Coordinates of C-alpha atoms and ligand atoms in Angstrom, one line a residue:
G8 CA -5.3 19.2 -12.3
P9 CA -7.0 21.4 -9.7
N10 CA -4.7 22.7 -6.5
L11 CA -5.4 20.6 -3.5
L12 CA -5.3 21.4 0.1
I13 CA -5.3 18.7 2.9
I14 CA -6.3 19.8 6.4
G15 CA -5.2 17.3 9.1
A16 CA -2.2 15.5 9.7
G17 CA -3.1 12.4 12.1
G18 CA -3.2 8.8 11.0
V19 CA -6.0 9.6 8.2
G20 CA -4.3 12.8 7.2
D21 CA -0.9 10.6 6.6
V22 CA -2.5 8.3 4.1
V23 CA -4.3 11.0 2.5
A24 CA -1.0 12.7 2.0
N25 CA 0.7 9.9 0.6
K26 CA -2.1 8.9 -1.7
A27 CA -2.3 12.5 -2.9
V28 CA 1.5 12.5 -3.8
Q29 CA 1.2 8.9 -5.4
F30 CA -1.4 10.7 -7.7
R31 CA 0.1 14.0 -8.1
D32 CA -0.1 14.0 -11.9
R33 CA -4.0 14.4 -11.4
F34 CA -3.5 17.4 -9.1
G35 CA -2.0 20.7 -9.4
T36 CA -0.1 21.9 -6.3
I37 CA -0.7 19.8 -2.9
T38 CA -0.7 21.6 0.3
W39 CA -0.9 19.9 3.7
A40 CA -1.9 21.9 6.9
A41 CA -2.4 20.8 10.5
R42 CA -2.2 22.9 13.9
T43 CA 1.4 22.1 14.8
A44 CA 4.1 23.4 12.6
D45 CA 7.0 21.4 13.5
K46 CA 5.1 18.0 13.4
L47 CA 3.4 18.7 10.1
A48 CA 6.8 20.0 8.5
K49 CA 8.6 16.6 9.7
K50 CA 5.6 14.7 8.2
A51 CA 5.7 16.5 5.1
A52 CA 9.4 15.8 4.7
A53 CA 9.1 12.5 5.2
V54 CA 6.4 12.2 2.2
N55 CA 8.6 14.1 -0.2
A56 CA 11.3 11.9 0.7
R57 CA 9.5 8.7 0.4
Y58 CA 8.6 9.5 -3.1
G59 CA 11.8 11.0 -4.1
A60 CA 10.7 14.8 -4.5
P61 CA 13.8 17.3 -5.6
E62 CA 14.9 19.5 -2.5
D63 CA 14.0 22.7 -4.3
S64 CA 10.3 21.6 -5.7
P65 CA 8.5 19.5 -3.1
F66 CA 5.6 17.4 -4.1
I67 CA 3.7 18.3 -0.9
A68 CA 4.1 21.7 1.0
A69 CA 3.6 22.3 4.7
E70 CA 1.2 25.1 6.0
P71 CA 0.4 25.5 9.4
V72 CA -3.2 26.5 10.2
D73 CA -5.8 26.9 12.9
A74 CA -8.6 25.1 11.1
R75 CA -11.2 26.4 13.8
D76 CA -10.5 29.7 12.4
T77 CA -12.5 30.3 9.2
D78 CA -10.7 33.4 8.2
A79 CA -7.3 31.8 8.5
V80 CA -8.4 28.8 6.6
A81 CA -10.1 30.9 3.7
A82 CA -6.8 32.9 3.5
L83 CA -4.8 29.7 3.3
I84 CA -7.1 28.6 0.2
E85 CA -6.7 31.9 -1.6
K86 CA -2.7 31.8 -0.9
T87 CA -2.5 28.0 -2.2
G88 CA -5.3 28.6 -4.9
A89 CA -6.7 25.3 -3.8
R90 CA -10.1 24.2 -5.5
I91 CA -10.4 21.2 -3.5
V92 CA -10.2 21.2 0.1
L93 CA -10.0 17.7 2.0
N94 CA -10.8 18.2 5.6
V95 CA -9.4 15.1 7.6
A96 CA -8.8 17.0 10.7
S97 CA -10.8 16.8 14.0
P98 CA -14.8 17.0 13.3
Y99 CA -14.6 20.0 15.3
C100 CA -13.0 21.9 12.6
N101 CA -15.7 21.2 10.0
V102 CA -18.1 24.1 10.4
A103 CA -15.1 26.5 10.1
I104 CA -13.4 24.6 7.1
S105 CA -16.7 24.3 5.3
D106 CA -17.5 28.1 5.9
A107 CA -14.0 28.9 4.5
C108 CA -14.8 26.8 1.2
L109 CA -18.1 28.5 1.1
Q110 CA -16.4 32.0 1.1
T111 CA -14.0 31.0 -1.4
G112 CA -15.8 28.5 -3.7
A113 CA -13.5 25.7 -3.3
S114 CA -14.9 22.2 -3.0
Y115 CA -15.3 20.6 0.4
L116 CA -14.9 17.0 1.7
D117 CA -15.2 15.7 5.2
T118 CA -15.1 12.1 6.7
A119 CA -17.2 12.6 10.0
L120 CA -20.3 14.7 11.0
A121 CA -19.5 18.0 12.7
E122 CA -19.4 17.8 16.4
D123 CA -19.4 20.4 19.2
E124 CA -16.5 19.8 21.7
F125 CA -18.7 19.5 24.9
T126 CA -22.2 18.4 23.7
I127 CA -23.7 15.7 25.5
D128 CA -27.2 15.7 23.8
I129 CA -27.1 14.8 20.2
P130 CA -30.4 14.8 18.6
P131 CA -31.3 11.5 16.3
N132 CA -30.3 12.9 13.2
W133 CA -27.4 15.3 13.5
Y134 CA -27.2 15.8 10.0
E135 CA -30.6 17.4 10.1
H136 CA -29.7 19.4 13.1
K137 CA -26.1 20.5 12.3
E138 CA -25.1 20.1 8.4
W139 CA -28.1 20.0 6.3
P140 CA -29.6 23.5 7.4
R141 CA -26.5 24.9 5.4
R142 CA -27.3 23.1 2.3
P143 CA -29.0 26.0 0.7
E144 CA -26.2 28.2 0.9
F145 CA -24.0 25.5 -0.8
K146 CA -26.5 25.3 -3.4
A147 CA -27.1 28.9 -4.2
K148 CA -23.5 29.3 -4.3
G149 CA -22.8 26.3 -6.6
V150 CA -20.3 25.0 -4.1
T151 CA -19.6 21.1 -3.7
A152 CA -19.5 19.7 -0.5
L153 CA -19.2 15.8 0.1
L154 CA -20.1 14.8 3.7
G155 CA -18.9 11.7 5.5
M156 CA -16.4 10.5 2.7
G157 CA -14.3 8.0 4.6
F158 CA -15.0 4.4 4.7
D159 CA -17.6 4.4 7.4
P160 CA -19.2 6.9 6.6
G161 CA -18.4 7.0 3.2
V162 CA -17.7 3.9 1.2
V163 CA -20.4 1.8 2.9
N164 CA -22.9 4.6 1.9
I165 CA -21.6 4.0 -1.9
F166 CA -22.1 0.3 -1.4
C167 CA -25.6 1.0 -0.5
A168 CA -26.0 3.2 -3.6
W169 CA -24.7 0.5 -5.7
A170 CA -26.9 -2.2 -4.0
R171 CA -30.0 -0.2 -4.9
K172 CA -28.6 0.8 -8.3
H173 CA -27.7 -3.0 -9.5
H174 CA -29.1 -5.5 -7.4
F175 CA -32.3 -4.6 -5.6
D176 CA -36.0 -3.5 -6.5
A177 CA -36.5 -2.9 -2.8
I178 CA -34.2 -2.9 0.1
D179 CA -35.6 -4.1 3.5
S180 CA -32.7 -3.9 5.8
I181 CA -29.1 -2.8 6.0
D182 CA -26.5 -4.0 8.5
I183 CA -23.2 -2.2 8.1
I184 CA -20.7 -4.5 9.7
D185 CA -17.2 -3.0 10.8
V186 CA -14.6 -5.5 12.3
N187 CA -11.0 -4.8 13.1
A188 CA -9.4 -8.2 13.6
G189 CA -6.2 -6.7 14.3
N190 CA -3.8 -6.7 17.1
H191 CA -1.6 -3.5 18.2
G192 CA -0.1 -5.1 21.2
K193 CA -1.2 -2.1 23.7
Y194 CA -3.1 -2.8 26.7
F195 CA -5.7 -0.3 25.6
A196 CA -5.8 2.0 22.6
T197 CA -8.3 3.8 20.2
N198 CA -7.7 3.7 16.7
F199 CA -8.6 7.1 15.9
D200 CA -9.1 10.3 18.1
P201 CA -9.8 9.2 21.5
D202 CA -12.2 11.8 22.1
V203 CA -14.3 10.8 19.3
N204 CA -13.9 7.1 19.4
L205 CA -14.7 6.9 23.3
R206 CA -17.9 9.0 22.8
E207 CA -18.7 7.0 20.0
V208 CA -18.5 3.8 21.8
T209 CA -20.3 4.8 25.1
E210 CA -23.0 7.1 24.0
E211 CA -26.6 5.8 23.7
V212 CA -27.2 3.9 20.6
I213 CA -29.5 5.6 18.0
T214 CA -30.7 3.0 15.5
W215 CA -33.3 3.1 12.7
E216 CA -35.8 0.3 13.0
D217 CA -39.5 0.1 11.8
G218 CA -38.7 3.3 10.0
E219 CA -38.1 5.3 13.2
W220 CA -35.5 6.2 15.5
K221 CA -35.0 3.8 18.5
F222 CA -32.6 4.5 21.4
I223 CA -31.0 1.5 23.3
P224 CA -28.2 1.4 25.9
H225 CA -24.8 1.0 24.4
H226 CA -23.3 -2.7 24.0
S227 CA -26.8 -3.8 24.9
I228 CA -27.7 -5.6 21.4
W229 CA -24.9 -8.1 19.9
Q230 CA -24.7 -10.6 17.4
D231 CA -22.1 -13.4 16.2
V232 CA -21.2 -13.3 12.5
T233 CA -19.0 -15.2 10.4
L234 CA -16.9 -12.8 8.1
P235 CA -14.7 -13.5 5.1
L236 CA -11.0 -13.8 6.2
V237 CA -11.4 -12.8 9.8
G238 CA -14.0 -15.5 10.8
E239 CA -16.3 -15.5 13.6
Q240 CA -16.8 -12.2 15.3
R241 CA -19.0 -10.5 18.1
V242 CA -20.6 -7.6 16.8
Y243 CA -22.4 -4.9 18.9
S244 CA -25.0 -2.4 17.7
M245 CA -23.6 1.1 17.6
G246 CA -25.0 4.4 16.7
H247 CA -23.0 5.7 13.6
D248 CA -23.1 8.9 11.1
E249 CA -23.8 6.9 8.1
V250 CA -27.3 5.6 9.6
Q251 CA -28.4 9.0 9.9
S252 CA -28.0 10.1 6.4
L253 CA -28.9 6.5 4.9
A254 CA -32.3 6.6 6.8
V255 CA -33.2 9.8 5.1
N256 CA -31.8 8.7 1.6
F257 CA -33.2 5.3 1.7
P258 CA -36.8 6.3 2.9
D259 CA -38.3 2.7 1.8
T260 CA -35.7 0.8 3.9
P261 CA -37.2 0.5 7.5
R262 CA -34.3 -1.1 9.4
I263 CA -30.6 0.2 9.1
S264 CA -28.1 -1.0 11.8
F265 CA -24.3 -0.4 12.5
W266 CA -22.5 -3.0 14.1
M267 CA -18.9 -3.0 15.2
G268 CA -16.5 -5.9 16.6
F269 CA -15.2 -5.6 19.9
G270 CA -12.9 -7.9 21.7
E271 CA -13.7 -9.1 25.4
H272 CA -10.6 -7.4 26.7
Y273 CA -11.5 -4.2 25.0
M274 CA -14.8 -4.2 26.5
K275 CA -13.7 -4.9 30.0
V276 CA -11.5 -1.7 30.1
L277 CA -14.1 0.4 28.3
E278 CA -16.7 -0.6 31.0
V279 CA -14.2 0.5 33.7
L280 CA -13.6 3.9 32.1
D281 CA -17.1 4.4 31.7
T282 CA -18.2 3.4 35.1
L283 CA -15.5 5.9 36.9
G284 CA -16.8 8.6 34.3
L285 CA -13.6 8.9 32.5
T286 CA -15.2 8.8 29.2
S287 CA -17.3 11.6 29.8
S288 CA -16.7 15.1 28.0
V289 CA -18.3 17.1 30.6
P290 CA -15.7 19.2 32.6
V291 CA -15.2 18.5 36.3
E292 CA -13.3 20.8 38.7
V293 CA -9.7 19.5 39.4
D294 CA -7.5 21.7 41.7
G295 CA -9.5 24.7 40.7
Q296 CA -9.5 23.8 36.9
M297 CA -12.1 22.6 34.8
V298 CA -11.1 19.4 33.0
A299 CA -13.1 17.0 30.7
P300 CA -12.1 13.5 32.0
N301 CA -12.0 12.2 28.4
R302 CA -9.1 14.8 27.6
V303 CA -7.1 13.3 30.6
V304 CA -7.7 9.9 29.1
K305 CA -6.7 11.1 25.5
A306 CA -3.5 12.6 26.9
L307 CA -2.7 9.1 28.5
L308 CA -3.6 6.8 25.6
P309 CA -1.1 6.2 22.7
D310 CA -1.4 8.5 19.7
P311 CA -3.6 6.5 17.3
A312 CA -0.9 7.1 14.6
S313 CA 1.8 5.4 16.8
L314 CA -0.2 1.9 16.8
A315 CA 0.7 1.5 12.9
E316 CA 4.2 0.1 13.4
N317 CA 3.1 -3.2 15.4
Y318 CA -0.2 -3.6 14.0
T319 CA -1.0 -7.0 12.5
G320 CA -4.1 -8.7 11.0
K321 CA -6.9 -7.5 9.0
I322 CA -9.9 -5.3 9.2
V323 CA -13.1 -6.2 7.1
I324 CA -15.9 -3.7 6.6
G325 CA -19.1 -4.4 4.5
V326 CA -22.9 -3.9 4.2
D327 CA -25.0 -6.9 4.4
V328 CA -27.9 -5.7 2.4
S329 CA -31.4 -8.0 2.0
G330 CA -34.4 -7.1 0.0
R331 CA -36.1 -8.2 -3.2
K332 CA -35.4 -8.5 -6.8
D333 CA -37.8 -9.6 -9.5
G334 CA -40.1 -10.7 -6.8
Q335 CA -37.5 -12.9 -5.1
D336 CA -35.6 -12.4 -1.9
K337 CA -32.0 -11.5 -2.3
R338 CA -29.3 -10.9 0.2
V339 CA -25.8 -9.2 -0.8
F340 CA -22.7 -8.6 1.2
I341 CA -20.6 -6.0 -0.3
W342 CA -17.2 -5.9 1.5
S343 CA -13.6 -4.7 1.6
T344 CA -10.4 -5.7 3.5
L345 CA -7.1 -4.4 4.3
D346 CA -4.2 -5.7 5.9
H347 CA -2.5 -3.5 8.8
K348 CA 1.1 -4.7 8.0
E349 CA 0.9 -4.3 4.2
N350 CA -0.5 -0.6 4.8
Y351 CA 1.9 0.2 7.0
E352 CA 4.8 -0.9 4.6
E353 CA 3.3 1.2 1.9
V354 CA 2.2 4.6 3.7
G355 CA 3.5 4.2 7.5
A356 CA -0.2 3.9 8.5
Q357 CA -2.6 1.3 10.2
S358 CA -5.6 -0.2 8.1
I359 CA -8.2 1.9 10.0
S360 CA -6.6 5.2 8.8
Y361 CA -5.7 3.8 5.4
S362 CA -9.4 2.7 4.9
T363 CA -10.5 6.3 5.4
G364 CA -7.7 8.0 3.4
V365 CA -8.0 6.0 0.3
P366 CA -11.4 6.6 -0.2
V367 CA -10.9 10.3 0.4
I368 CA -8.2 10.6 -2.5
T369 CA -10.6 8.4 -4.8
A370 CA -13.2 11.1 -4.2
A371 CA -10.8 13.9 -4.7
L372 CA -9.8 12.2 -8.1
L373 CA -13.4 12.1 -9.1
M374 CA -13.8 15.9 -8.0
A375 CA -10.6 16.8 -10.0
D376 CA -11.8 15.5 -13.2
G377 CA -15.2 16.6 -12.6
T378 CA -17.0 13.3 -12.5
W379 CA -18.1 14.2 -9.2
D380 CA -19.3 17.7 -9.0
P381 CA -22.9 18.3 -7.5
K382 CA -22.3 22.1 -7.1
T383 CA -24.1 21.5 -3.5
M384 CA -23.9 19.8 -0.4
V385 CA -24.7 16.0 -0.6
N386 CA -24.2 12.7 1.3
V387 CA -22.1 10.4 -0.9
E388 CA -24.7 8.0 -1.2
E389 CA -26.6 10.8 -3.5
L390 CA -24.1 10.5 -6.0
D391 CA -23.5 7.8 -8.8
P392 CA -21.5 4.8 -7.2
D393 CA -20.1 3.4 -10.4
P394 CA -17.2 5.6 -11.1
F395 CA -16.2 5.7 -7.5
L396 CA -16.3 1.9 -7.1
A397 CA -14.4 1.5 -10.4
L398 CA -11.7 3.6 -9.0
M399 CA -11.0 2.8 -5.4
P400 CA -9.2 -0.4 -6.0
E401 CA -6.7 1.6 -8.0
V402 CA -6.1 3.9 -5.4
G403 CA -5.5 0.9 -2.8
C404 CA -8.5 -0.6 -1.6
P405 CA -10.0 -3.6 -3.2
W406 CA -13.8 -4.6 -2.7
Q407 CA -16.1 -7.4 -3.6
A408 CA -19.9 -8.3 -3.6
D409 CA -21.3 -11.8 -2.5
E410 CA -24.5 -13.0 -2.8
L411 CA -25.5 -14.8 0.7
P412 CA -28.2 -17.2 1.6
T413 CA -31.7 -15.2 2.4
D414 CA -32.0 -17.2 5.7
G415 CA -29.4 -14.7 7.3
S416 CA -26.8 -17.3 7.6
W417 CA -23.0 -16.8 6.8
P418 CA -21.4 -18.9 4.1
Y419 CA -17.9 -18.2 4.8
A420 CA -15.8 -21.0 6.4
D421 CA -14.5 -19.7 9.6
G422 CA -11.2 -17.9 8.7
A423 CA -11.4 -18.8 5.0
G424 CA -11.4 -16.4 2.1
Ligands
LIG595 P1 -6.0 12.3 14.6 O1 -6.6 12.8 16.1 O2 -5.0 11.4 14.3 O3 -5.6 13.6 13.8 C1 -6.5 14.8 13.5 C2 -5.6 15.9 13.0 O4 -6.3 17.2 12.9 C3 -4.2 16.3 13.6 O5 -3.0 16.4 12.6 C4 -4.4 17.6 14.1 O6 -3.3 18.6 14.1 C5 -5.6 18.1 13.3 N1 -6.3 19.1 14.0 C6 -7.1 19.1 15.1 N2 -7.7 20.3 15.4 C7 -7.1 21.2 14.5 C8 -7.3 22.4 14.2 N3 -8.1 23.3 15.1 N4 -6.5 23.2 13.5 C9 -5.6 22.5 12.5 N5 -5.6 21.1 12.6 C10 -6.4 20.5 13.6 O7 -7.3 11.8 13.8 P2 -7.5 10.8 12.5 O8 -6.4 11.2 11.7 O9 -7.3 9.5 13.1 O10 -8.9 11.1 12.0 C11 -9.1 12.4 11.3 C12 -10.6 12.4 10.8 O11 -11.1 11.3 10.2 C13 -11.5 12.6 12.1 O12 -12.3 13.4 11.9 C14 -12.2 11.1 12.2 O13 -13.4 11.3 13.0 C15 -12.3 10.8 10.9 N6 -12.4 9.4 10.6 C16 -13.2 8.9 9.8 C17 -13.4 7.6 9.5 C18 -14.5 7.1 8.4 O14 -14.2 6.0 8.1 N7 -15.3 7.9 7.9 C19 -12.7 6.5 10.2 C20 -11.5 7.3 11.0 C21 -11.5 8.4 11.4 P3 -2.1 18.3 15.2 O15 -1.4 17.1 14.5 O16 -1.3 19.6 14.6 O17 -2.6 18.1 16.4

């Protein structure tokens, strides 16, 4: 199979590296890159040891790189002969890594929208602004780029494509629901990069309603849902990458919303941080130096990867799709669940990271055998969902679809499967 280059060795990178090694017979060489050399070397050694790699021919090799440096990434792609590059580093690296792929012709995948480190004004459709203008170049050179291929964005987009392909003539609404009902035992922590996470939960919510972008204050709209396995949960309307691409790729669907579950305690702490200005990425002067407050918070919060060890409970992420089929109203909930402790025991990561890493390798396997090779830049809902959803359980994430009552009620008994 083709040589693989994984960039990023945080919580998600850990899972991607483990899964790549588990499926190493379908790839050529596997290289793992991140910024900090000694940390990366330790991680790679641990993965090699976990799967019993011989000392003289490791299953995964470590190569430090600055992923914001296009030339350095391109040089690493050339050196390793990588044909598939999996970007699970910070979204600040997306542009440099994808440019390096464009230069070298390697296929590219990422799991989050590109971001600028200190932007405050994000236009409603950041894909249109930031990513899609580069599509013609990928198309002209025939280079594959899969944008947003984690769980959300990622699998939820594929669930929508699958719903459209198999269940509906017309889709009226899509509600993406993301609940982490787990407990990490810390006073306050974010499940992935605090920079990105704190921005995501405190920025104005951009949502798609009546076929246009609406702006609402964060956490101002919520609902209670009763989900399988985790029971009743309060979820809040939030802006999220996938709404932006789905709004364009599902042009006949007037309402697309993203909802995330937050506990009361998390909300309280967040409100204090936000009110004090500590979630802001706009630098302030401290003792003559300019410092972004969110960077200070990040430095103080637990490393997301370190939460895994004591995490218990489950996550449930799904899409609640309503519309019509053969003239009848129809509603389908398509969802996955993972268990923090089980995931930790397998690969040493919590379920948020696991749910992101499994889809990355599922997609990489489809890229490796040519099933998914659009030779241009796409969001994943533009691809055939069937081969992906057939393969994902084998890689580690089960999923299922339930037909639900069209009155919007939830038939799952509280806490039952
Ligand atoms: P972490 O912050 O834990 O890890 C980020 C990794 O990227 C680190 O290994 C870091 O290197 C590396 N990195 C950052 N900057 C550079 C650089 N300039 N050069 C080289 N390496 C760099 O993040 P996560 O693992 O939690 O998340 C990874 C990505 O996945 C993020 O983009 C996040 O937004 C996305 N994500 C997507 C989800 C989805 O469902 N779609 C869900 C969760 C996350 P070092 O270790 O050396 O500092």
